[in-house]
């Protein structure tokens, strides 16, 4: 789905707000776009920012003109993106941004735009540096900040921005749309817990080998959890050695496992599970575990330390203890 269609269909408040700002030249100098993990946060933010520069905006970006294409190709010097999902945004990068934006715009439009994606991942020094820049923006400079968690953003940053929230699309709608786009039902069901957007699901299937590795490891583990805990412990050790050698694959594995545990919670409380293709095996595992809610909490805590410099094998050994300590049998 195109970005303008996505906004109009699923984010009508943002669509109308920004449409009015573009049409009536009432743009704020800074925006904070809030979206939970799994929403197309960066893609939509880029699209909104690009709409300010588009040669043929009516009023949103056409995605076809030379300016839009150059921005997509990262070949537009007055459009800068720092991505906090890849590494922390540092003060040196903010200093670089300020130095570049103190200069006259390179392009004839005279407009400069910067995006700081996931500002909760900025260092303290970078936050202090950006505050002054937000408070005293230069003429024709527009800032777009994004976050997955508004509660982690300093009030002094929020007060300097117009805040807009991406709403989550109902998970079943995502699953149904993905299946209608020829995505296998189990892939659609599993990835709907990670991505709240069909295009992001398609990209994961098309480009990310880590998902395939993690899915294979997950399904092997589920089969062993149905049998007995000794086999499950052995399987986690095998998975650690043979499959999850990278942080990316391990992160996917934890996300998929958490999806299963969340659906086991749904089954426990007689709610309709989303993982219809594996609901029977999840039901069987549920019957072998005393308290799936405690397991879910422990696995979520374990995932939170994944970004620390911890050996994957040790992490997965800990996981095996979590998954088997609550078992009723064997």
Tab-separated table of N, CA, C and O in Angstrom, residues 9-10 18 35 44 58 87 89 116 125 148-149 179 181 208 216 232 244 250 268 271 278 296 302 328:
chain	number	residue	atom	x	y	z
A	9	UNK	N	-6.219	5.761	4.878
A	9	UNK	CA	-7.045	4.641	5.322
A	9	UNK	C	-6.918	4.383	6.817
A	9	UNK	O	-7.923	4.209	7.517
A	10	UNK	N	-5.661	4.354	7.314
A	10	UNK	CA	-5.424	3.907	8.680
A	10	UNK	C	-5.017	5.019	9.650
A	10	UNK	O	-5.074	4.820	10.864
A	18	UNK	N	-1.805	16.954	8.479
A	18	UNK	CA	-0.668	17.339	7.643
A	18	UNK	C	-1.141	17.876	6.294
A	18	UNK	O	-0.509	18.772	5.729
A	35	UNK	N	5.034	6.133	17.236
A	35	UNK	CA	4.465	4.896	16.731
A	35	UNK	C	5.056	3.707	17.451
A	35	UNK	O	6.269	3.665	17.687
A	44	UNK	N	6.838	6.405	7.050
A	44	UNK	CA	5.802	7.432	7.031
A	44	UNK	C	6.389	8.804	7.343
A	44	UNK	O	6.011	9.823	6.736
A	58	UNK	N	0.437	17.271	-4.127
A	58	UNK	CA	-0.987	17.635	-4.237
A	58	UNK	C	-1.795	17.126	-3.041
A	58	UNK	O	-2.795	16.445	-3.228
A	87	UNK	N	22.192	2.567	15.608
A	87	UNK	CA	23.159	2.875	16.662
A	87	UNK	C	22.706	4.166	17.344
A	87	UNK	O	21.885	4.914	16.801
A	89	UNK	N	22.301	7.873	18.502
A	89	UNK	CA	22.580	9.159	17.857
A	89	UNK	C	23.454	9.967	18.804
A	89	UNK	O	23.078	10.226	19.945
A	116	UNK	N	15.381	12.651	12.905
A	116	UNK	CA	16.072	11.910	13.959
A	116	UNK	C	15.157	10.753	14.343
A	116	UNK	O	14.143	10.950	15.025
A	125	UNK	N	24.340	13.796	25.783
A	125	UNK	CA	25.008	14.951	25.182
A	125	UNK	C	24.302	15.379	23.891
A	125	UNK	O	24.159	16.575	23.607
A	148	UNK	N	9.379	5.296	19.535
A	148	UNK	CA	8.510	4.161	19.838
A	148	UNK	C	7.892	4.285	21.220
A	148	UNK	O	6.984	3.520	21.564
A	149	UNK	N	8.401	5.229	22.023
A	149	UNK	CA	7.939	5.334	23.409
A	149	UNK	C	7.993	6.792	23.864
A	149	UNK	O	9.043	7.287	24.278
A	179	UNK	N	-2.336	-12.316	3.842
A	179	UNK	CA	-2.720	-13.560	3.160
A	179	UNK	C	-3.288	-13.255	1.778
A	179	UNK	O	-3.009	-13.973	0.813
A	181	UNK	N	-2.348	-11.016	-0.065
A	181	UNK	CA	-1.174	-10.674	-0.889
A	181	UNK	C	-0.278	-11.886	-1.128
A	181	UNK	O	0.908	-11.733	-1.423
A	208	UNK	N	14.997	-10.737	4.533
A	208	UNK	CA	15.643	-11.034	5.810
A	208	UNK	C	15.734	-12.530	6.056
A	208	UNK	O	14.755	-13.182	6.443
A	216	UNK	N	12.341	-21.477	11.691
A	216	UNK	CA	12.687	-22.898	11.713
A	216	UNK	C	13.069	-23.342	13.125
A	216	UNK	O	12.643	-24.411	13.603
A	232	UNK	N	13.532	-30.643	25.247
A	232	UNK	CA	13.457	-29.209	24.972
A	232	UNK	C	14.770	-28.511	25.317
A	232	UNK	O	15.247	-27.652	24.567
A	244	UNK	N	21.219	-19.928	15.771
A	244	UNK	CA	21.165	-18.538	16.219
A	244	UNK	C	22.554	-18.002	16.536
A	244	UNK	O	22.892	-17.700	17.668
A	250	UNK	N	18.730	-14.150	16.608
A	250	UNK	CA	18.287	-14.399	17.986
A	250	UNK	C	17.150	-13.459	18.366
A	250	UNK	O	16.181	-13.864	19.017
A	268	UNK	N	-5.292	-19.551	27.184
A	268	UNK	CA	-5.535	-19.787	28.607
A	268	UNK	C	-6.798	-19.080	29.089
A	268	UNK	O	-7.576	-19.627	29.886
A	271	UNK	N	-9.565	-16.677	24.832
A	271	UNK	CA	-9.661	-15.686	23.762
A	271	UNK	C	-9.208	-16.334	22.452
A	271	UNK	O	-8.446	-17.293	22.466
A	278	UNK	N	-0.895	-22.947	14.245
A	278	UNK	CA	-0.178	-23.742	15.251
A	278	UNK	C	-0.909	-23.717	16.595
A	278	UNK	O	-0.319	-24.005	17.634
A	296	UNK	N	5.997	-15.841	30.164
A	296	UNK	CA	6.004	-14.696	29.256
A	296	UNK	C	6.771	-13.521	29.853
A	296	UNK	O	7.610	-12.895	29.184
A	302	UNK	N	14.221	-11.386	29.572
A	302	UNK	CA	15.428	-11.924	28.937
A	302	UNK	C	15.691	-11.230	27.603
A	302	UNK	O	16.833	-10.917	27.270
A	328	UNK	N	4.569	-29.049	34.230
A	328	UNK	CA	3.883	-29.910	35.186
A	328	UNK	C	4.421	-31.329	35.143
A	328	UNK	O	4.379	-32.037	36.136
